[in-house]
GROMACS .gro file of C-alpha atoms in nm:
model
  189
    1MET     CA    1   0.004  -0.001  -0.021
    2PHE     CA    2   0.287   0.227   0.113
    3ILE     CA    3   0.450   0.182  -0.243
    4GLU     CA    4   0.161   0.217  -0.469
    5ILE     CA    5   0.092   0.556  -0.282
    6LEU     CA    6   0.435   0.655  -0.300
    7LEU     CA    7   0.459   0.554  -0.697
    8ILE     CA    8   0.137   0.785  -0.721
    9LEU     CA    9   0.289   1.075  -0.575
   10ILE     CA   10   0.617   1.054  -0.768
   11SER     CA   11   0.422   1.012  -1.114
   12TRP     CA   12   0.222   1.325  -0.996
   13VAL     CA   13   0.531   1.519  -0.920
   14VAL     CA   14   0.671   1.399  -1.280
   15LYS     CA   15   0.369   1.534  -1.449
   16ILE     CA   16   0.355   1.863  -1.285
   17THR     CA   17   0.689   1.946  -1.382
   18GLY     CA   18   0.629   1.850  -1.721
   19GLY     CA   19   0.872   1.544  -1.773
   20VAL     CA   20   0.595   1.317  -1.852
   21SER     CA   21   0.267   1.351  -1.975
   22SER     CA   22  -0.010   1.064  -1.939
   23LYS     CA   23  -0.238   0.950  -2.227
   24GLU     CA   24  -0.469   0.676  -2.156
   25GLY     CA   25  -0.292   0.534  -1.888
   26ASP     CA   26   0.055   0.507  -2.123
   27PHE     CA   27   0.361   0.734  -2.029
   28LYS     CA   28   0.502   0.892  -2.281
   29LEU     CA   29   0.787   1.158  -2.265
   30GLN     CA   30   0.682   1.474  -2.434
   31THR     CA   31   0.993   1.486  -2.664
   32VAL     CA   32   0.853   1.207  -2.865
   33GLY     CA   33   0.735   1.445  -3.114
   34MET     CA   34   1.103   1.572  -3.148
   35LEU     CA   35   1.243   1.226  -3.185
   36CYS     CA   36   1.030   1.171  -3.481
   37HIS     CA   37   1.178   1.444  -3.730
   38SER     CA   38   1.213   1.198  -3.990
   39GLY     CA   39   0.853   1.139  -4.075
   40LYS     CA   40   0.906   0.783  -4.116
   41PRO     CA   41   0.637   0.592  -3.914
   42ALA     CA   42   0.844   0.299  -3.828
   43ASP     CA   43   1.087   0.567  -3.682
   44CYS     CA   44   0.789   0.710  -3.465
   45LEU     CA   45   0.682   0.367  -3.353
   46SER     CA   46   1.033   0.269  -3.270
   47SER     CA   47   1.096   0.621  -3.054
   48GLN     CA   48   0.740   0.548  -2.902
   49LYS     CA   49   0.832   0.186  -2.807
   50GLU     CA   50   1.160   0.305  -2.656
   51MET     CA   51   0.963   0.567  -2.469
   52ALA     CA   52   0.730   0.317  -2.314
   53ASN     CA   53   1.017   0.093  -2.188
   54ALA     CA   54   1.181   0.394  -2.049
   55ALA     CA   55   0.875   0.487  -1.873
   56SER     CA   56   0.817   0.170  -1.723
   57GLY     CA   57   1.191   0.110  -1.695
   58MET     CA   58   1.193  -0.252  -1.805
   59ALA     CA   59   1.183  -0.440  -2.146
   60VAL     CA   60   0.975  -0.744  -2.182
   61HIS     CA   61   1.211  -1.060  -2.358
   62ASP     CA   62   0.993  -1.216  -2.614
   63ASP     CA   63   1.017  -1.560  -2.441
   64CYS     CA   64   0.798  -1.421  -2.167
   65LYS     CA   65   0.513  -1.359  -2.420
   66LEU     CA   66   0.602  -1.703  -2.619
   67ARG     CA   67   0.575  -1.900  -2.263
   68PHE     CA   68   0.244  -1.717  -2.180
   69LEU     CA   69   0.092  -1.794  -2.494
   70GLU     CA   70   0.185  -2.168  -2.463
   71LEU     CA   71   0.016  -2.163  -2.095
   72LYS     CA   72  -0.271  -1.999  -2.215
   73ALA     CA   73  -0.350  -2.184  -2.538
   74LYS     CA   74  -0.163  -2.552  -2.522
   75ARG     CA   75  -0.164  -2.551  -2.123
   76THR     CA   76   0.198  -2.669  -2.141
   77TYR     CA   77   0.284  -2.498  -1.793
   78ARG     CA   78   0.093  -2.488  -1.468
   79TYR     CA   79   0.281  -2.157  -1.403
   80ILE     CA   80   0.568  -1.927  -1.497
   81VAL     CA   81   0.767  -1.724  -1.273
   82PHE     CA   82   0.921  -1.406  -1.412
   83LYS     CA   83   1.232  -1.215  -1.290
   84ILE     CA   84   1.351  -0.864  -1.367
   85GLU     CA   85   1.707  -0.868  -1.479
   86GLU     CA   86   1.823  -0.537  -1.351
   87LYS     CA   87   2.162  -0.537  -1.559
   88ALA     CA   88   1.981  -0.625  -1.874
   89LYS     CA   89   1.671  -0.413  -1.800
   90GLN     CA   90   1.431  -0.654  -1.911
   91VAL     CA   91   1.180  -0.899  -1.752
   92ILE     CA   92   1.273  -1.267  -1.821
   93VAL     CA   93   1.141  -1.631  -1.764
   94GLU     CA   94   1.287  -1.747  -1.441
   95LYS     CA   95   1.092  -2.081  -1.414
   96LEU     CA   96   0.864  -2.294  -1.587
   97GLY     CA   97   0.607  -2.530  -1.383
   98GLU     CA   98   0.506  -2.858  -1.528
   99PRO     CA   99   0.140  -2.932  -1.589
  100THR     CA  100   0.145  -3.200  -1.318
  101GLN     CA  101   0.298  -2.972  -1.070
  102SER     CA  102   0.085  -2.855  -0.777
  103TYR     CA  103   0.002  -2.543  -0.620
  104GLU     CA  104   0.261  -2.595  -0.326
  105ASP     CA  105   0.515  -2.660  -0.587
  106PHE     CA  106   0.451  -2.309  -0.735
  107THR     CA  107   0.430  -2.116  -0.411
  108ALA     CA  108   0.805  -2.289  -0.310
  109SER     CA  109   0.925  -2.161  -0.661
  110LEU     CA  110   0.865  -1.795  -0.527
  111PRO     CA  111   1.171  -1.657  -0.322
  112ALA     CA  112   1.098  -1.553   0.035
  113ASP     CA  113   1.291  -1.222  -0.011
  114GLU     CA  114   1.279  -1.132  -0.351
  115CYS     CA  115   0.999  -0.992  -0.560
  116ARG     CA  116   0.906  -1.169  -0.898
  117TYR     CA  117   0.605  -1.195  -1.149
  118ALA     CA  118   0.409  -1.513  -1.180
  119VAL     CA  119   0.135  -1.640  -1.349
  120TYR     CA  120  -0.070  -1.926  -1.244
  121ASP     CA  121  -0.301  -2.146  -1.441
  122PHE     CA  122  -0.591  -2.249  -1.159
  123ASP     CA  123  -0.791  -2.527  -1.213
  124PHE     CA  124  -1.131  -2.546  -1.025
  125VAL     CA  125  -1.493  -2.684  -1.017
  126THR     CA  126  -1.801  -2.451  -0.968
  127GLU     CA  127  -2.090  -2.498  -0.777
  128GLU     CA  128  -2.265  -2.616  -1.074
  129ASN     CA  129  -1.996  -2.889  -1.075
  130CYS     CA  130  -1.820  -2.760  -1.409
  131GLN     CA  131  -1.467  -2.801  -1.474
  132LYS     CA  132  -1.303  -2.427  -1.523
  133SER     CA  133  -0.987  -2.266  -1.525
  134ARG     CA  134  -0.842  -1.902  -1.475
  135ILE     CA  135  -0.530  -1.752  -1.511
  136PHE     CA  136  -0.382  -1.558  -1.206
  137PHE     CA  137  -0.121  -1.305  -1.249
  138ILE     CA  138   0.048  -1.258  -0.910
  139ALA     CA  139   0.278  -0.971  -0.821
  140TRP     CA  140   0.479  -1.134  -0.523
  141SER     CA  141   0.659  -0.838  -0.347
  142PRO     CA  142   0.727  -0.994   0.007
  143ASP     CA  143   0.810  -0.739   0.304
  144THR     CA  144   1.138  -0.865   0.377
  145SER     CA  145   1.273  -0.778  -0.027
  146ARG     CA  146   1.476  -0.468  -0.115
  147VAL     CA  147   1.294  -0.155  -0.137
  148ARG     CA  148   1.463  -0.090  -0.460
  149SER     CA  149   1.355  -0.414  -0.585
  150LYS     CA  150   0.986  -0.335  -0.471
  151MET     CA  151   0.989  -0.006  -0.661
  152ILE     CA  152   1.112  -0.150  -0.978
  153TYR     CA  153   0.895  -0.431  -0.974
  154ALA     CA  154   0.566  -0.200  -0.899
  155SER     CA  155   0.664   0.040  -1.155
  156SER     CA  156   0.707  -0.193  -1.435
  157LYS     CA  157   0.390  -0.408  -1.338
  158ASP     CA  158   0.157  -0.255  -1.561
  159ARG     CA  159   0.315  -0.254  -1.874
  160PHE     CA  160   0.435  -0.610  -1.841
  161LYS     CA  161   0.097  -0.728  -1.772
  162ARG     CA  162  -0.002  -0.537  -2.093
  163GLU     CA  163   0.217  -0.779  -2.274
  164LEU     CA  164   0.072  -1.101  -2.141
  165ASP     CA  165  -0.292  -1.055  -2.309
  166GLY     CA  166  -0.538  -1.303  -2.132
  167ILE     CA  167  -0.469  -1.257  -1.767
  168GLN     CA  168  -0.818  -1.306  -1.596
  169VAL     CA  169  -0.743  -1.245  -1.199
  170GLU     CA  170  -0.480  -1.013  -1.047
  171LEU     CA  171  -0.351  -1.072  -0.684
  172GLN     CA  172  -0.082  -0.850  -0.497
  173ALA     CA  173   0.074  -1.060  -0.232
  174THR     CA  174   0.340  -0.974   0.033
  175ASP     CA  175   0.323  -1.281   0.225
  176PRO     CA  176   0.198  -1.659   0.156
  177THR     CA  177  -0.136  -1.605   0.305
  178GLU     CA  178  -0.235  -1.351   0.061
  179MET     CA  179  -0.192  -1.572  -0.222
  180GLY     CA  180  -0.317  -1.908  -0.036
  181LEU     CA  181  -0.607  -2.159  -0.243
  182ASP     CA  182  -0.869  -2.015  -0.042
  183VAL     CA  183  -0.809  -1.666  -0.175
  184PHE     CA  184  -0.761  -1.814  -0.525
  185LYS     CA  185  -1.054  -1.994  -0.502
  186SER     CA  186  -1.276  -1.699  -0.401
  187ARG     CA  187  -1.123  -1.480  -0.650
  188ALA     CA  188  -1.175  -1.727  -0.954
  189SER     CA  189  -1.569  -1.727  -0.911
   0.00000   0.00000   0.00000
């Protein structure tokens, strides 16, 4: 909660000072127009993509999108854990969970003192006795993780989530109880 408020305040200050403008939730530097002098649409799109990466802080590796599509369409994985590689300034796939792996395997794959993003394919049976599935996006930010790491993950979350088309439920968890099976079951229906 504190981090979300801090991020809102930071983005508000940046907007007031004129460094960044907001258009439909997408942050773009006001200098995008100056970077597109060539008039070529490809150059402008490239500049805008770079600006989106700069605003969120992290690029998304193509493997993240590919693995997510495999989870969504083919059910190749039960879960995927993503990690921000700070030196490369991009989100990468850290771990893939086989379809036979359990929820306990998933929670054990999340580090106790480091932030991560994860998607989990949750199977459940409705009150009408129908087998269903929901894809959960989990922003894992334990209280014991570094503040810098929390800030990076919080500021990159929305952009990363937009790259994963098909997320049905989002959870933000700071400890395992906030993403227990009971929480999954209540949010899935």
